[in-house]
Amino acid sequence: MSIIERPADIARHGALGTSPPRPDGIEKVQGTFEFSSDISADGCLWGATLRSPHPHARIVAIDPAGAWQIDGVHAVITADDVPGQMNYGLISQDQPVFASDVVRYVGEPVAAVAADHPETCRRALAALAVEYEVLDPLLDAEAAIAGDHPPIHPDGNVIRHQRIIHGDPDVTGAVVVEGTYEIGMQDQAFLGLEAALAIPDPGAKGVELHIATQWLHEDRTQIAACLGLPEDAVRLVLGGVGGAFGAREDISLQVHTCLLALRLGRPVRMAYNRAESFIGHVHRHPATIWMRHHATSDGEIVKIESKTVLDGGAYASTSSAVLVNAITLAQGPYRCPNAVVDGWAVRTNHLPCGAMRGFGAVQACFAYESQMDKLAAACGIDPVDIRVLNAMRTGDTLITGQPVLNVAPVEECIRETAALPLPDEPVGGAPMPDGSADVMKLPGGAGRTADAGDIVRGIGWGVSIKNLMYSEAFDDYSTARCRFTDGVVTLKFATAEVGQGFVTLAPQIARTVLGVDDVRLDRIDTQIGSSGSTSASRQTWMSGGAVNAACLAVRSKIFDHVAEENGFDPAALTIDGTDIVDSVSGWRGDVAEACAGATFDETAEYHHAPTTELDENGQGSPHTAFAFVAHRAVVDVDPELGLVKVVQIATAQDVGRALNPLSVIGQIEGGIAQGLGLAVMEEIIQIDGVIRNGNFTDYLLPTFLDMPPVVATLIEQPDPYAPLGAKGVGEPPCISSTPAVVAAIRDALQQAGIDRPLDRVPVRPGDICL
Amino acid sequence: MLAEHGEATLLAGGTDAMVEINDGHRRPAGPVLAVNRIPDLRSWRHDPASGTVTIGACVTYTELMDPSVAALIPALAEASRTVGSPQIRNAGTLGGNLGTCSPAGDGLPVLAALDATVTLASVRGTRSLPVLDFMVGVKRTAIEPGELITEVTLPVVDGWQGYAKVGVRNAMVIAIASACVVLDRAARTVRVALGSVGPTILRCPEAEADLSERIDWASMAVAAPDLARFATLVSAASRPITDHRSSAEYRRHAVGVLARRLAQRALTVDPAGATR
Ligand SMILES: Cc1cc2nc3c(=O)[nH]c(=O)nc-3n(C[C@H](O)[C@H](O)[C@H](O)COP(=O)(O)OP(=O)(O)OC[C@H]3O[C@@H](n4cnc5c(N)ncnc54)[C@H](O)[C@@H]3O)c2cc1C
C-alpha cells in the first residue's frame, strides 16, 4: 500500500499536509449554503408524520376521514400503502416503515400525510384518529435479559448476547477493583435537521431523492426494498448535510417522502423540526457496565471481568455492532492477558438507539478509565504512571485474540499529553482590575453562583482505543472516479460530506498525486459505486484510499502518455509539484501542458483487509484498524453547589498522518465538546417511556462558556496499513474526554475532602454535592 | 384594540410567545398585538422624590443591564445578565417575563424581593397591585382579559442587593434554583425571594426576620453560624418539585447555598463570631 511520502514538494498549498479552505466554507459562513431543508421543487407538496404517543400499544383502528376533510390534504398513507418490504434496518430488518399492528416507542411513525402547506399537514395529523389499546411497556433492560417480559417484537427482547473468554478465566490478581457505571442516552444534536425532497419519475417508475444522509447506497438499498422498486430506479443525491454524528445512518423520513411522492406523482418534501428530530433518529445507547479489574500489586493488569448491558430501545438498528465495540474494547488501550466479558444489547420500549460518534467505545471507556483511576489509587500509583505501565504496543493482543498491527503509540499519547502546559490562569481567570475573579470563568458562569474561594481545581485523565472502519467480516469498500482532461481533474464519489471535510481532502489527494491545481468535484450521488458510510472514522482511510487509487491509475496513464510522446521510460517519471520529471534525462514539464488534449478516466475501489466474526467465546479478528488518544482535563468545581467549569483539555492524538491539520484540529475540538457534553450535561431523559427534554431548552449542549481551550499535539506516525498513512480522527476525541472530565471532578472533590463515586454520566450537580 | 379583541394575544419580544406558538402549545385564536413599539412602554424613569424607579413593560434585558439602571437596582441588572443569550436579552422584556410568569423567570425574584408594584391598564382604567399578588401560580397571573401590563415600579433601596441562579450549564440556561437577596439598611431588614423552587416566586419571611435580627447593621457583620442558619431557613421555605431538570432535594439545597452566598457578598462574616 502506498504511503505518499512527505517531501518538500507537497508543501505546495492545497496539497496533502496543508490546510486549504473548505470549498463550501464561505457559503456556510455567509448562510447561503443549501442544506437539504432548503431544497424545493416546483409544485412541491409537504409531508408530515403521525407518531405514536404510547411506548407500547396495539393499533386498533386508524380513521383517516377527518384528515381528508381538510382542504389542501393530498394524501394519507399508512402501512397498508407500503408496496414493498414492510420493514427496514441496517443490520436486521425489524423496523416497520409504519407501525401496522403494534407501536413500540413514543414517536414511532404510524401514518404520513401530504398537503399544500406544513400548517395544513399539522391540522391533518391532528385530525387523524388512531385508536390504541395500551400495552404494558418494557422499560427495564435487565427485565429484557431476565425474560420477565413477554416479547415486544417477533424477534424477541434480546438483540444480541455475546461473551468473550480469553486466557485463563480463573486467574486472580493481588489487587482487585470493581464498579458499576452508567452512561446516559446522548443525542447527536446535529444542527441541520432531517430533511428530504423526493421527485417522482413519470409514471411513478422511479424516484429521485435529495437527502441529508451518511450513506447514500445503503439508504437506496433499504428504500428500494420498501418501495418495491429495483435499486436503479431509486436515485439518491446528497442534500447539504448539517452534521450527522451517527444519527443519519438509519432510515428516518426517506421512505415516507418517496412513498408520498410516488403516490401523488408530485415532488414532496419533508422536514423535521427539533422536537421531531429528537424522536425521529437513533441515539447513543444508554449503558450499565459492571467491571472488575485484577492486577498485580505493582498495578499490572492481570484480568478484566465485565458485564455490559446496552438498552437498544425498540428496534435493532446497529445495536449488535455497538455491542461488539463495547465489549471487544473493554480492556481499553491496555495490555490484558485474561478476560471474562459478557455483553447484552436488548430491546425495550425506549427510543431506538444506534450509531453515535464513538459507537460503543464511549460507553466502555467511561467504565475502564474510571477503573484505571481506582486501580491507581488501590496500588498507590499515579494515574499517569499506571496508564503508561499498562499501555498497549504494536503487536499486543486484544482480548479477542486479535493482534494490534497498527502503530499503537499509546505511551507517546500519554507522555505528550502530560508534557502539554497546564492552564496558567488561576481559578476565575486573571484577576479583574478590582482584584475580583471574572464570574464568567467560574463554575456557574453567568448565574453568578460562586466566588473564587468556593472553587477547587482538579485534574483527570482519560486514554482510549477506537476501532476504525466496520468490523466483523463486513466487506467495507469505497469507490472513486478520477477524470483528467486538459489539466483539470474531476473527482466523483458517493462519499457523504457531513461536515467532516472530505470535499477538502479529496482535491488535496488529487493535487498531490497528479500535480494539478484545478480539481473539481462532481455531484455526490448514487451514479457511481458505493463509498460506504461516513462513520466509524473511515472516510479518510476508505474513500481517501479510493480517490488515491483512482488518481494513481490516472497518473500511470499520464506517465505512459508522456513517456510515449517523449520516448521516456514511464517507470522513471515522477510528479514534482505541478511538473512531471524524468529522472533519467532531467526533463521536466508542466503536467497540464504535457497532457494537453488527452483525457484519462479511471474508477477504483478500495477494500481494506478482511476481518472475521467472533466465535462463541468472542475470539476472532473482528476489527480493521485501531487509533489511540489521551486526554487530560482540568476542571474547576464548586463542591457545595455541584457546578463545574472545564478549564482546559490537553490531548495528544494518534493520527497516523495529518493530511489536513486544520481539519484534524476541528475534529479534535468538536469531539471534545461532545465528550464534555456527555460528561456534564447531555442526556435524553425519558420517564415512563416518554421523552421529557426533546428540545434545546432542556437538552443542554455545551456553549462557548462551557467549552474550554484545547491544547493538542498530533502524534504523527504514518500507519503502514492506511492507504495515505492517515488514521481516522473523528471519533477518538469524544471517547476519553468524557472520563477525563469526570476524573478531574473526582480529583477536585478529593482535594476538598469529599469522596464521591461519580459512576454515572452525565454527572449532575446533585451527584457532586448531595 | 385590546378591548375589542378580548382574545388577542399580546406580543412583546416574542421570546416566550413564539416558542409556544412554534411548538404548537399555543394557537392564537384572535389577532396578535405587538406592543413593543409603544413608546410609553419602552422607557424607564427614576423618580428621586418617591425613591422609585418605574420600568416600562417593554424595556429589554439589555437595557436593564445598562449602568444607569444597575446603579439604582443592581440586582435587576444582575438578573438581566443571567437571561439567555445576547439575542434573547435584546428582544426579551420584563413585561414578557411577568406575562409568562414562569417560576424560573429571572426578573421575577428581584421584583418580588423588592416588593415591586405592577401596573395594568385597560379601557376600564389602570390598576396597580403588588407583584406577589400579580403572580398567582405556575404561569398564572392576575391579568384580566383586555388588560395590558404597562409598567413596574420598584423602590431604590439603600444597601446591597444581588441575584444568583443555578443552571446545569454556564450560560443560556433555565434556572433550576435562583435567589435574590436585598439588604435594606434604612429599614434594617433582609429580603429574600426564590425562583424555580415553588409554583411561583417565594419569599422567605422566617429567614428574612431571623437574619435581619442577627446582622450587626452598624458594622454590616454577621456570625458564620447565623449565616448557616439563614441558609437552612431559606431551604426550608422552598417548595420544590422533582422534574426532568432537577431533583427537589438539590433545588432545596441549592437555594439555601445561593442565599447564604449572596448575603456573604454583602456582609463581613465573622467565622468564630458568637451568634446574636
Ligand atoms: C433561548 C431562550 C432563552 C431564554 N432564557 C431565559 C432566561 O435565562 N431567563 C428567563 O427568565 N427567561 C428566559 N427566556 C424566556 C423569555 O426570554 C423571557 O421570559 C422574556 O422575559 C419574555 O419576554 P418577551 O418580551 O419576549 O415576551 P413575549 O414572548 O412577547 O411574551 C410573553 C408572554 O407575556 C405576554 N405579554 C408580553 N407583554 C405583555 C404586556 N405588556 N402585558 C401583558 N402581557 C404581556 C405575552 O402575551 C406572552 O404570554 C428564554 C427564552 C428563550 C427563547
CSV table of N, CA, C and O in Angstrom, one decimal, chain B residues 167-220:
chain,number,residue,atom,x,y,z
B,167,GLY,N,-28.0,26.8,37.0
B,167,GLY,CA,-28.4,26.1,35.9
B,167,GLY,C,-27.4,25.0,35.6
B,167,GLY,O,-26.2,25.2,36.1
B,168,VAL,N,-27.7,24.1,34.8
B,168,VAL,CA,-26.7,23.0,34.6
B,168,VAL,C,-25.7,23.3,33.4
B,168,VAL,O,-25.1,22.4,32.9
B,169,ARG,N,-25.7,24.6,33.1
B,169,ARG,CA,-24.6,24.9,32.1
B,169,ARG,C,-24.3,26.4,32.4
B,169,ARG,O,-25.0,27.1,33.2
B,170,ASN,N,-23.1,26.9,31.9
B,170,ASN,CA,-22.6,28.1,32.4
B,170,ASN,C,-23.2,29.4,31.8
B,170,ASN,O,-22.9,30.5,32.2
B,171,ALA,N,-24.1,29.2,30.9
B,171,ALA,CA,-24.9,30.3,30.3
B,171,ALA,C,-26.0,29.8,29.5
B,171,ALA,O,-26.1,28.5,29.3
B,172,MET,N,-27.0,30.6,29.2
B,172,MET,CA,-28.1,30.2,28.3
B,172,MET,C,-28.9,29.0,28.9
B,172,MET,O,-29.0,28.0,28.3
B,173,VAL,N,-29.3,29.2,30.1
B,173,VAL,CA,-29.9,28.0,30.8
B,173,VAL,C,-31.1,28.5,31.7
B,173,VAL,O,-31.1,29.6,32.2
B,174,ILE,N,-32.1,27.7,31.8
B,174,ILE,CA,-33.2,28.0,32.7
B,174,ILE,C,-32.8,27.7,34.1
B,174,ILE,O,-32.1,26.6,34.4
B,175,ALA,N,-33.1,28.5,35.0
B,175,ALA,CA,-32.8,28.4,36.4
B,175,ALA,C,-33.4,27.1,37.0
B,175,ALA,O,-34.6,26.8,36.7
B,176,ILE,N,-32.6,26.3,37.7
B,176,ILE,CA,-33.2,25.2,38.5
B,176,ILE,C,-33.3,25.6,39.9
B,176,ILE,O,-34.0,25.0,40.7
B,177,ALA,N,-32.7,26.7,40.3
B,177,ALA,CA,-32.9,27.4,41.6
B,177,ALA,C,-32.3,28.8,41.5
B,177,ALA,O,-31.2,28.9,40.8
B,178,SER,N,-32.9,29.8,42.0
B,178,SER,CA,-32.4,31.1,42.0
B,178,SER,C,-32.8,31.9,43.2
B,178,SER,O,-33.8,31.5,43.9
B,179,ALA,N,-32.0,32.9,43.5
B,179,ALA,CA,-32.4,33.7,44.7
B,179,ALA,C,-32.0,35.1,44.5
B,179,ALA,O,-31.0,35.4,43.8
B,180,CYS,N,-32.7,36.0,45.1
B,180,CYS,CA,-32.4,37.4,45.2
B,180,CYS,C,-32.4,37.8,46.6
B,180,CYS,O,-33.3,37.5,47.4
B,181,VAL,N,-31.3,38.5,47.0
B,181,VAL,CA,-31.2,38.9,48.4
B,181,VAL,C,-31.0,40.5,48.4
B,181,VAL,O,-30.2,41.0,47.6
B,182,VAL,N,-31.8,41.1,49.2
B,182,VAL,CA,-31.7,42.6,49.3
B,182,VAL,C,-31.5,43.0,50.8
B,182,VAL,O,-32.2,42.5,51.7
B,183,LEU,N,-30.5,43.8,51.1
B,183,LEU,CA,-30.3,44.3,52.4
B,183,LEU,C,-30.7,45.7,52.5
B,183,LEU,O,-30.2,46.6,51.8
B,184,ASP,N,-31.8,46.0,53.2
B,184,ASP,CA,-32.3,47.4,53.3
B,184,ASP,C,-31.7,48.0,54.6
B,184,ASP,O,-32.2,47.7,55.7
B,185,ARG,N,-30.7,48.9,54.4
B,185,ARG,CA,-30.1,49.4,55.6
B,185,ARG,C,-31.0,50.4,56.4
B,185,ARG,O,-30.9,50.4,57.6
B,186,ALA,N,-31.8,51.1,55.7
B,186,ALA,CA,-32.7,52.0,56.3
B,186,ALA,C,-33.7,51.3,57.2
B,186,ALA,O,-33.9,51.6,58.4
B,187,ALA,N,-34.3,50.3,56.6
B,187,ALA,CA,-35.3,49.5,57.4
B,187,ALA,C,-34.7,48.4,58.2
B,187,ALA,O,-35.4,47.7,59.0
B,188,ARG,N,-33.4,48.2,58.1
B,188,ARG,CA,-32.7,47.1,58.8
B,188,ARG,C,-33.4,45.8,58.6
B,188,ARG,O,-33.6,45.1,59.5
B,189,THR,N,-33.7,45.6,57.3
B,189,THR,CA,-34.3,44.3,57.0
B,189,THR,C,-33.6,43.6,55.9
B,189,THR,O,-33.1,44.3,55.0
B,190,VAL,N,-33.7,42.3,55.9
B,190,VAL,CA,-33.2,41.5,54.8
B,190,VAL,C,-34.4,41.0,54.1
B,190,VAL,O,-35.4,40.6,54.7
B,191,ARG,N,-34.3,40.9,52.7
B,191,ARG,CA,-35.5,40.4,52.0
B,191,ARG,C,-34.9,39.3,51.0
B,191,ARG,O,-33.9,39.6,50.3
B,192,VAL,N,-35.6,38.2,50.9
B,192,VAL,CA,-35.1,37.1,50.1
B,192,VAL,C,-36.3,36.6,49.2
B,192,VAL,O,-37.4,36.4,49.7
B,193,ALA,N,-36.0,36.4,47.9
B,193,ALA,CA,-37.1,35.8,47.1
B,193,ALA,C,-36.4,34.7,46.3
B,193,ALA,O,-35.2,34.8,45.9
B,194,LEU,N,-37.1,33.6,46.1
B,194,LEU,CA,-36.6,32.4,45.5
B,194,LEU,C,-37.3,32.1,44.2
B,194,LEU,O,-38.5,32.2,44.1
B,195,GLY,N,-36.5,31.7,43.2
B,195,GLY,CA,-37.2,31.2,41.9
B,195,GLY,C,-36.9,29.8,41.7
B,195,GLY,O,-36.0,29.2,42.2
B,196,SER,N,-37.8,29.1,40.9
B,196,SER,CA,-37.7,27.7,40.5
B,196,SER,C,-37.8,26.7,41.6
B,196,SER,O,-37.4,25.6,41.4
B,197,VAL,N,-38.3,27.2,42.8
B,197,VAL,CA,-38.4,26.2,43.9
B,197,VAL,C,-39.8,26.2,44.4
B,197,VAL,O,-40.1,25.8,45.6
B,198,GLY,N,-40.8,26.6,43.6
B,198,GLY,CA,-42.2,26.6,44.0
B,198,GLY,C,-43.0,26.9,42.8
B,198,GLY,O,-42.5,27.2,41.7
B,199,PRO,N,-44.3,26.9,43.0
B,199,PRO,CA,-45.2,27.2,41.8
B,199,PRO,C,-45.0,28.6,41.3
B,199,PRO,O,-45.3,28.8,40.1
B,200,THR,N,-44.6,29.5,42.2
B,200,THR,CA,-44.3,30.8,41.7
B,200,THR,C,-43.1,31.3,42.6
B,200,THR,O,-42.6,30.5,43.4
B,201,ILE,N,-42.8,32.6,42.5
B,201,ILE,CA,-41.7,33.1,43.3
B,201,ILE,C,-42.1,33.1,44.8
B,201,ILE,O,-43.2,33.5,45.1
B,202,LEU,N,-41.2,32.7,45.6
B,202,LEU,CA,-41.5,32.6,47.0
B,202,LEU,C,-40.6,33.6,47.8
B,202,LEU,O,-39.5,33.8,47.5
B,203,ARG,N,-41.3,34.2,48.8
B,203,ARG,CA,-40.5,35.0,49.8
B,203,ARG,C,-40.2,34.1,51.0
B,203,ARG,O,-40.9,33.0,51.1
B,204,CYS,N,-39.3,34.5,51.9
B,204,CYS,CA,-38.9,33.6,53.0
B,204,CYS,C,-39.0,34.4,54.3
B,204,CYS,O,-38.0,34.8,54.9
B,205,PRO,N,-40.3,34.6,54.8
B,205,PRO,CA,-40.4,35.5,55.9
B,205,PRO,C,-39.6,35.1,57.1
B,205,PRO,O,-39.0,36.0,57.8
B,206,GLU,N,-39.6,33.9,57.4
B,206,GLU,CA,-38.8,33.4,58.6
B,206,GLU,C,-37.3,33.7,58.5
B,206,GLU,O,-36.7,34.2,59.4
B,207,ALA,N,-36.8,33.3,57.4
B,207,ALA,CA,-35.4,33.5,57.2
B,207,ALA,C,-35.1,35.0,57.1
B,207,ALA,O,-34.0,35.5,57.7
B,208,GLU,N,-35.9,35.8,56.5
B,208,GLU,CA,-35.7,37.2,56.5
B,208,GLU,C,-35.7,37.8,57.9
B,208,GLU,O,-34.8,38.6,58.2
B,209,ALA,N,-36.7,37.5,58.7
B,209,ALA,CA,-36.8,38.0,60.0
B,209,ALA,C,-35.6,37.6,60.9
B,209,ALA,O,-35.0,38.4,61.6
B,210,ASP,N,-35.2,36.4,60.7
B,210,ASP,CA,-34.1,35.8,61.5
B,210,ASP,C,-32.8,36.6,61.2
B,210,ASP,O,-32.1,37.0,62.1
B,211,LEU,N,-32.5,36.7,59.9
B,211,LEU,CA,-31.2,37.3,59.6
B,211,LEU,C,-31.2,38.8,59.9
B,211,LEU,O,-30.2,39.3,60.3
B,212,SER,N,-32.4,39.4,59.7
B,212,SER,CA,-32.5,40.9,60.0
B,212,SER,C,-32.1,41.1,61.4
B,212,SER,O,-31.4,42.1,61.7
B,213,GLU,N,-32.5,40.2,62.3
B,213,GLU,CA,-32.2,40.3,63.7
B,213,GLU,C,-30.7,40.1,64.0
B,213,GLU,O,-30.2,40.7,64.9
B,214,ARG,N,-30.1,39.3,63.3
B,214,ARG,CA,-28.8,38.8,63.6
B,214,ARG,C,-27.6,39.6,63.0
B,214,ARG,O,-26.5,39.5,63.4
B,215,ILE,N,-28.0,40.4,62.0
B,215,ILE,CA,-26.9,41.3,61.4
B,215,ILE,C,-26.6,42.4,62.4
B,215,ILE,O,-27.5,43.0,62.9
B,216,ASP,N,-25.3,42.7,62.5
B,216,ASP,CA,-24.9,43.9,63.2
B,216,ASP,C,-24.9,45.0,62.1
B,216,ASP,O,-24.0,45.2,61.3
B,217,TRP,N,-26.0,45.8,62.1
B,217,TRP,CA,-26.2,46.7,61.0
B,217,TRP,C,-25.2,47.9,61.0
B,217,TRP,O,-24.9,48.5,59.9
B,218,ALA,N,-24.6,48.1,62.1
B,218,ALA,CA,-23.6,49.2,62.2
B,218,ALA,C,-22.4,48.8,61.4
B,218,ALA,O,-21.9,49.6,60.6
B,219,SER,N,-21.9,47.6,61.7
B,219,SER,CA,-20.7,47.2,61.0
B,219,SER,C,-20.9,46.3,59.8
B,219,SER,O,-20.0,45.9,59.1
B,220,MET,N,-22.2,46.0,59.5
B,220,MET,CA,-22.6,45.1,58.4
B,220,MET,C,-21.8,43.8,58.6
B,220,MET,O,-21.2,43.2,57.6
